[in-house]
Coordinates of C-alpha atoms and ligand atoms in Angstrom, one line a residue:
M11 CA -1.5 -12.3 12.9
I12 CA -1.6 -13.2 9.2
L13 CA 0.5 -16.4 9.3
S14 CA 1.5 -18.9 11.9
T15 CA 3.1 -22.3 11.5
E16 CA 2.5 -25.0 14.0
N17 CA 5.4 -27.6 14.3
L18 CA 5.8 -27.6 10.5
T19 CA 8.0 -30.5 9.5
L20 CA 9.2 -31.8 6.1
S21 CA 11.4 -34.9 5.7
F22 CA 13.1 -36.0 2.5
G23 CA 13.7 -39.6 3.3
G24 CA 16.1 -39.5 6.2
L25 CA 16.8 -35.8 5.9
V26 CA 14.6 -33.4 7.9
A27 CA 14.8 -30.3 5.8
V28 CA 12.3 -28.4 8.1
E29 CA 11.9 -29.5 11.7
D30 CA 9.2 -28.4 14.1
L31 CA 9.0 -24.9 12.8
S32 CA 6.6 -22.6 14.7
I33 CA 6.8 -19.0 13.6
Q34 CA 4.3 -16.1 13.4
I35 CA 4.1 -13.1 11.1
D36 CA 1.8 -10.1 11.7
E37 CA -0.1 -8.1 9.2
N38 CA 2.0 -5.6 7.3
E39 CA 5.2 -7.0 8.8
L40 CA 8.4 -7.4 6.9
V41 CA 10.3 -10.3 8.4
G42 CA 13.7 -11.8 7.2
L43 CA 14.4 -15.5 7.1
I44 CA 18.1 -16.1 7.2
G45 CA 20.5 -19.0 7.8
P46 CA 23.4 -20.8 6.1
N47 CA 23.1 -22.7 2.9
G48 CA 20.9 -25.8 3.2
A49 CA 19.3 -24.5 6.4
G50 CA 15.8 -25.2 5.0
K51 CA 14.7 -21.7 4.1
T52 CA 13.5 -22.4 0.5
T53 CA 11.8 -25.5 1.8
V54 CA 9.7 -23.3 4.1
F55 CA 8.5 -21.4 1.1
N56 CA 7.8 -24.7 -0.7
L57 CA 5.6 -25.7 2.2
L58 CA 3.8 -22.4 2.4
T59 CA 3.0 -22.5 -1.3
G60 CA 1.8 -26.1 -1.4
V61 CA 4.8 -27.5 -3.4
Y62 CA 5.1 -30.2 -0.8
P63 CA 2.6 -31.3 1.9
P64 CA 4.2 -31.2 5.3
T65 CA 5.3 -34.5 6.8
S66 CA 3.7 -33.3 10.0
G67 CA 2.4 -30.0 11.4
S68 CA 0.4 -27.4 9.7
F69 CA 0.1 -23.7 9.1
T70 CA -2.6 -21.1 9.6
F71 CA -3.1 -18.3 7.1
L72 CA -5.7 -15.6 7.7
N73 CA -7.3 -17.6 10.5
E74 CA -7.7 -20.8 8.3
K75 CA -5.8 -23.9 9.2
I76 CA -4.2 -25.3 6.1
E77 CA -3.1 -28.9 5.9
K78 CA -3.5 -29.9 2.2
K79 CA -3.8 -27.2 -0.4
N80 CA -2.1 -26.9 -3.8
T81 CA -0.2 -24.0 -5.1
Y82 CA -3.1 -22.7 -7.2
Q83 CA -5.4 -22.6 -4.2
L84 CA -2.9 -20.9 -2.0
V85 CA -2.2 -18.2 -4.6
R86 CA -5.9 -17.6 -4.7
Q87 CA -6.0 -17.3 -0.9
G88 CA -3.3 -14.7 -1.0
I89 CA 0.2 -16.2 -0.8
A90 CA 2.6 -15.3 -3.7
R91 CA 6.3 -16.0 -4.1
T92 CA 9.4 -15.3 -6.2
F93 CA 12.0 -18.0 -6.8
Q94 CA 15.7 -18.3 -5.9
N95 CA 16.5 -18.7 -9.6
I96 CA 14.5 -16.4 -11.8
R97 CA 11.5 -18.0 -13.4
L98 CA 10.1 -15.7 -16.0
F99 CA 8.7 -16.4 -19.5
K100 CA 11.9 -15.0 -21.1
N101 CA 10.6 -14.9 -24.7
M102 CA 7.2 -13.4 -23.7
S103 CA 6.7 -9.7 -23.3
I104 CA 7.0 -8.0 -20.0
L105 CA 3.3 -7.1 -20.1
N106 CA 2.3 -10.7 -20.9
N107 CA 4.4 -12.0 -18.0
V108 CA 2.4 -9.9 -15.6
L109 CA -0.9 -10.7 -17.5
S110 CA -0.2 -14.4 -17.1
A111 CA -0.4 -13.9 -13.3
L112 CA -3.4 -11.5 -13.5
N113 CA -5.3 -14.2 -15.3
F114 CA -5.7 -15.9 -11.9
N115 CA -8.2 -13.2 -11.1
M116 CA -10.1 -12.9 -14.3
H117 CA -13.8 -13.6 -14.3
Y118 CA -15.0 -14.4 -17.8
S119 CA -16.4 -17.9 -18.5
I120 CA -14.5 -20.5 -20.5
G121 CA -17.0 -20.0 -23.3
G122 CA -16.6 -16.2 -23.2
G123 CA -12.9 -16.7 -23.5
M124 CA -13.1 -19.3 -26.3
F125 CA -15.4 -17.2 -28.5
R126 CA -13.9 -13.9 -27.5
L127 CA -17.2 -12.5 -26.3
P128 CA -17.5 -8.9 -25.1
S129 CA -17.2 -10.0 -21.5
Y130 CA -13.8 -11.4 -22.4
W131 CA -12.5 -8.2 -24.0
R132 CA -13.8 -6.1 -21.1
E133 CA -11.9 -8.3 -18.6
E134 CA -8.9 -8.3 -20.9
K135 CA -8.8 -4.5 -21.2
K136 CA -9.1 -4.2 -17.5
A137 CA -6.3 -6.7 -17.0
V138 CA -4.0 -4.8 -19.4
E139 CA -4.7 -1.5 -17.5
E140 CA -4.0 -3.2 -14.2
A141 CA -0.8 -4.8 -15.5
L142 CA 0.5 -1.5 -16.8
E143 CA -0.3 0.2 -13.5
L144 CA 1.7 -2.4 -11.7
L145 CA 4.6 -2.1 -14.1
K146 CA 4.5 1.7 -13.5
I147 CA 5.0 1.2 -9.8
F148 CA 8.1 -0.9 -10.6
Q149 CA 9.2 1.6 -13.2
L150 CA 9.0 -1.1 -15.9
D151 CA 6.1 0.3 -17.9
E152 CA 8.3 1.9 -20.6
Y153 CA 9.6 -1.6 -21.4
A154 CA 6.2 -3.3 -21.4
S155 CA 6.6 -4.7 -25.0
W156 CA 10.1 -5.9 -24.5
A157 CA 10.8 -9.6 -24.1
A158 CA 11.4 -10.3 -20.4
G159 CA 14.8 -11.9 -21.2
A160 CA 16.0 -8.7 -22.8
L161 CA 15.9 -6.8 -19.5
P162 CA 19.0 -6.4 -17.4
Y163 CA 19.2 -8.8 -14.5
G164 CA 18.1 -6.4 -11.7
K165 CA 15.0 -5.4 -13.7
Q166 CA 14.1 -9.1 -14.3
R167 CA 14.1 -9.6 -10.6
K168 CA 11.8 -6.6 -10.2
L169 CA 9.5 -8.0 -12.9
E170 CA 9.3 -11.2 -10.9
I171 CA 8.1 -9.3 -7.9
A172 CA 5.6 -7.3 -10.1
R173 CA 4.3 -10.6 -11.4
A174 CA 3.9 -12.0 -7.9
M175 CA 2.0 -8.8 -6.9
A176 CA -0.4 -9.2 -9.8
T177 CA -2.1 -12.1 -7.9
N178 CA -3.0 -9.6 -5.2
P179 CA -1.3 -11.3 -2.3
K180 CA -1.6 -10.7 1.4
L181 CA 1.7 -12.5 2.0
L182 CA 4.6 -12.1 -0.3
L183 CA 7.5 -14.6 -0.1
L184 CA 10.8 -13.4 -1.6
D185 CA 13.5 -16.0 -2.1
E186 CA 16.9 -14.2 -2.3
P187 CA 15.7 -11.4 -4.5
A188 CA 19.2 -9.7 -4.3
A189 CA 21.2 -12.8 -5.3
G190 CA 23.5 -11.9 -8.2
M191 CA 22.7 -8.2 -8.0
N192 CA 25.4 -5.5 -8.0
P193 CA 25.3 -3.0 -5.2
I194 CA 23.3 -0.4 -7.2
E195 CA 20.7 -3.0 -8.2
T196 CA 20.5 -4.1 -4.5
E197 CA 19.9 -0.5 -3.5
E198 CA 17.2 -0.1 -6.1
L199 CA 15.6 -3.3 -4.8
M200 CA 15.6 -2.0 -1.3
E201 CA 13.7 1.1 -2.6
T202 CA 11.2 -1.1 -4.5
I203 CA 10.5 -3.1 -1.3
E204 CA 9.9 0.1 0.7
L205 CA 7.6 1.4 -2.1
L206 CA 5.7 -1.9 -2.1
R207 CA 5.0 -1.6 1.5
K208 CA 3.7 1.9 1.1
Q209 CA 1.4 1.0 -1.8
F210 CA 0.0 -2.3 -0.7
P211 CA -1.2 -3.7 2.6
I212 CA 1.0 -6.8 2.6
S213 CA 3.3 -8.9 4.8
I214 CA 6.6 -9.9 3.4
L215 CA 8.8 -12.8 4.4
L216 CA 12.3 -12.3 2.9
I217 CA 15.0 -14.9 2.5
E218 CA 18.3 -13.1 1.9
H219 CA 22.0 -13.6 2.3
D220 CA 22.8 -9.9 1.7
M221 CA 23.0 -8.6 5.3
K222 CA 23.0 -5.0 4.2
L223 CA 19.6 -5.6 2.7
V224 CA 18.3 -7.7 5.6
L225 CA 19.4 -5.2 8.2
G226 CA 18.2 -2.3 6.0
V227 CA 14.6 -3.4 5.6
C228 CA 13.6 -6.2 8.0
E229 CA 11.7 -5.4 11.2
R230 CA 12.3 -8.8 12.6
L231 CA 14.4 -11.9 11.8
F232 CA 14.0 -15.7 11.9
V233 CA 17.3 -17.6 11.8
M234 CA 17.3 -21.3 10.7
D235 CA 20.1 -23.8 10.8
H236 CA 19.8 -27.5 9.9
G237 CA 16.0 -27.2 9.5
R238 CA 15.4 -25.7 12.9
L239 CA 14.6 -22.2 14.1
I240 CA 17.7 -21.2 16.2
A241 CA 16.9 -17.5 16.9
Q242 CA 14.3 -14.8 16.3
G243 CA 13.7 -11.2 17.1
N244 CA 15.3 -7.8 16.6
P245 CA 17.6 -7.9 13.6
K246 CA 20.7 -6.3 15.1
E247 CA 20.4 -8.4 18.3
V248 CA 19.8 -11.6 16.4
V249 CA 22.8 -11.4 14.1
N250 CA 25.0 -11.0 17.2
H251 CA 23.5 -14.1 18.9
P252 CA 26.3 -16.5 19.6
Q253 CA 24.4 -19.5 18.2
V254 CA 23.8 -17.6 15.0
I255 CA 27.4 -16.6 14.6
R256 CA 28.4 -20.2 15.3
A257 CA 25.9 -21.4 12.6
Y258 CA 27.5 -19.1 10.0
L259 CA 31.1 -19.7 11.1
G260 CA 30.5 -23.5 11.1
E261 CA 29.5 -23.1 7.4
E262 CA 32.8 -21.4 6.7
E263 CA 34.8 -24.0 8.4
E264 CA 33.1 -26.7 6.3
D265 CA 33.9 -24.6 3.2
D266 CA 37.5 -24.4 4.3
L267 CA 37.6 -28.2 4.4
C268 CA 36.5 -28.6 0.8
Ligands
ATP327 N1 13.3 -31.9 -3.2 C1 14.3 -32.3 -2.4 N2 14.7 -33.6 -2.2 C2 15.6 -33.9 -1.3 N3 16.3 -33.0 -0.5 C3 15.9 -31.7 -0.7 C4 14.9 -31.3 -1.6 N4 14.8 -29.9 -1.5 C5 15.7 -29.5 -0.5 N5 16.4 -30.6 0.0 C6 17.4 -30.6 1.0 O1 16.8 -29.9 2.1 C7 17.8 -29.1 2.8 C8 17.3 -27.7 2.9 O2 17.3 -27.1 1.5 P1 16.8 -25.7 1.2 O3 16.8 -25.5 -0.3 O4 15.5 -25.5 1.9 O5 17.9 -24.8 1.9 P2 18.1 -23.2 1.9 O6 18.2 -22.8 3.3 O7 17.1 -22.6 1.0 O8 19.6 -23.1 1.3 P3 20.2 -22.0 0.3 O9 20.6 -20.8 1.1 O10 21.4 -22.7 -0.3 O11 19.2 -21.7 -0.8 C9 19.1 -29.3 2.0 O12 19.9 -30.2 2.6 C10 18.6 -29.7 0.6 O13 19.6 -30.5 0.0
MG328 MG1 17.2 -21.5 -0.8

């Protein structure tokens, strides 16, 4: 097991966004996290990446119980994420976007960096090679010098995943990577995810509303509603679970009322 959460809970004032969540993810597993809008999915990612400390409960990552760690420490330990809304340095080159993440793992001293000593250039050259290699896996190497913002939307999403991978994660958290994609881009994303799993020994937790993608790639699903886990297991069985159907239908009824 790579990750387990133990009664993880986060309240915002009176609202319990995540309540008593206890889930487990195995090594090399690709698990989906689904549920209607406002279910608490992104909040789970915010807890697992140290954006918020839990109100109660904890999680264990690679056999270490984690109660209070910040984002930087958790990235170093091997948890990386992408965001529901793209967060790239849009005016920066694609290469530099990936390099900004690789810098997490560079080993020159501050003095070496300030005075541009040989150790700095050695590390820098290695980092550029690594970044280009990563970009190649994502078929983005030919655009390396482009500004990130100049890429079509689907490729920007891919670049975000490449940047997350640059920190060398053991657990990758993807927050609605297919949101706003056309069917061709979604298909390409599915292939990228499959490729990722072949090339890297990682576990992936995937938040997604696109059921074709979810059922296409996930080995197991967690379903949340109103902050709680309401079902988990085999994807095809889970999506036909009466409580899951009710959670999604309830959302539509609410929408109809608006
Ligand atoms: N920083 C915050 N302060 C107050 N309430 C918040 C905060 N972040 C999230 N919430 C609330 O917590 C609940 C869960 O939000 P969350 O963003 O985790 O949902 P989600 O499942 O990711 O939804 P979506 O599918 O729409 O992205 C919502 O009611 C949301 O309004
Ligand atoms: Mg969300």
